[in-house]
Amino acid sequence: MAINPDWLVKAEGNRDYHQGGMRYYFLILCFISSFS
C-alpha cells in the first residue's frame, strides 16, 4: 500500500472545509487497503 503525498496534501486542505471529512477519507482508505 502506497500513500500518495498529493492525496495527503488535498486531504489536509479539505479538512478546512470538511471538519469531519478526514475520518471518511481514512475509513475509505482502510476499506480499499483491506481488499488490495
Coordinates of C-alpha atoms in Angstrom, one line a residue:
M1 CA 0.0 0.0 0.0
A2 CA 1.5 3.3 -1.1
I3 CA 0.4 6.7 0.3
N4 CA 0.3 9.4 -2.3
P5 CA 1.7 12.7 -0.9
D6 CA -0.6 14.5 -3.3
W7 CA -3.6 12.8 -1.6
L8 CA -2.3 13.9 1.8
V9 CA -2.0 17.5 0.7
K10 CA -5.5 17.5 -0.7
A11 CA -6.9 15.8 2.4
E12 CA -5.2 18.3 4.6
G13 CA -6.7 21.2 2.6
N14 CA -10.1 19.7 2.5
R15 CA -10.1 19.4 6.3
D16 CA -10.6 23.2 6.4
Y17 CA -13.9 22.8 4.5
H18 CA -15.0 19.4 6.0
Q19 CA -14.2 19.1 9.7
G20 CA -15.4 15.5 9.8
G21 CA -14.2 14.7 6.2
M22 CA -10.8 13.4 7.3
R23 CA -12.3 10.4 9.1
Y24 CA -14.3 9.4 6.0
Y25 CA -11.1 9.6 3.8
F26 CA -9.4 7.4 6.4
L27 CA -12.2 4.9 6.5
I28 CA -12.4 4.7 2.7
L29 CA -8.6 4.3 2.5
C30 CA -8.7 1.5 5.1
F31 CA -11.6 -0.2 3.3
I32 CA -9.7 -0.1 0.0
S33 CA -6.5 -1.3 1.6
S34 CA -8.2 -4.3 3.2
F35 CA -9.2 -5.5 -0.3
S36 CA -5.9 -4.7 -2.0

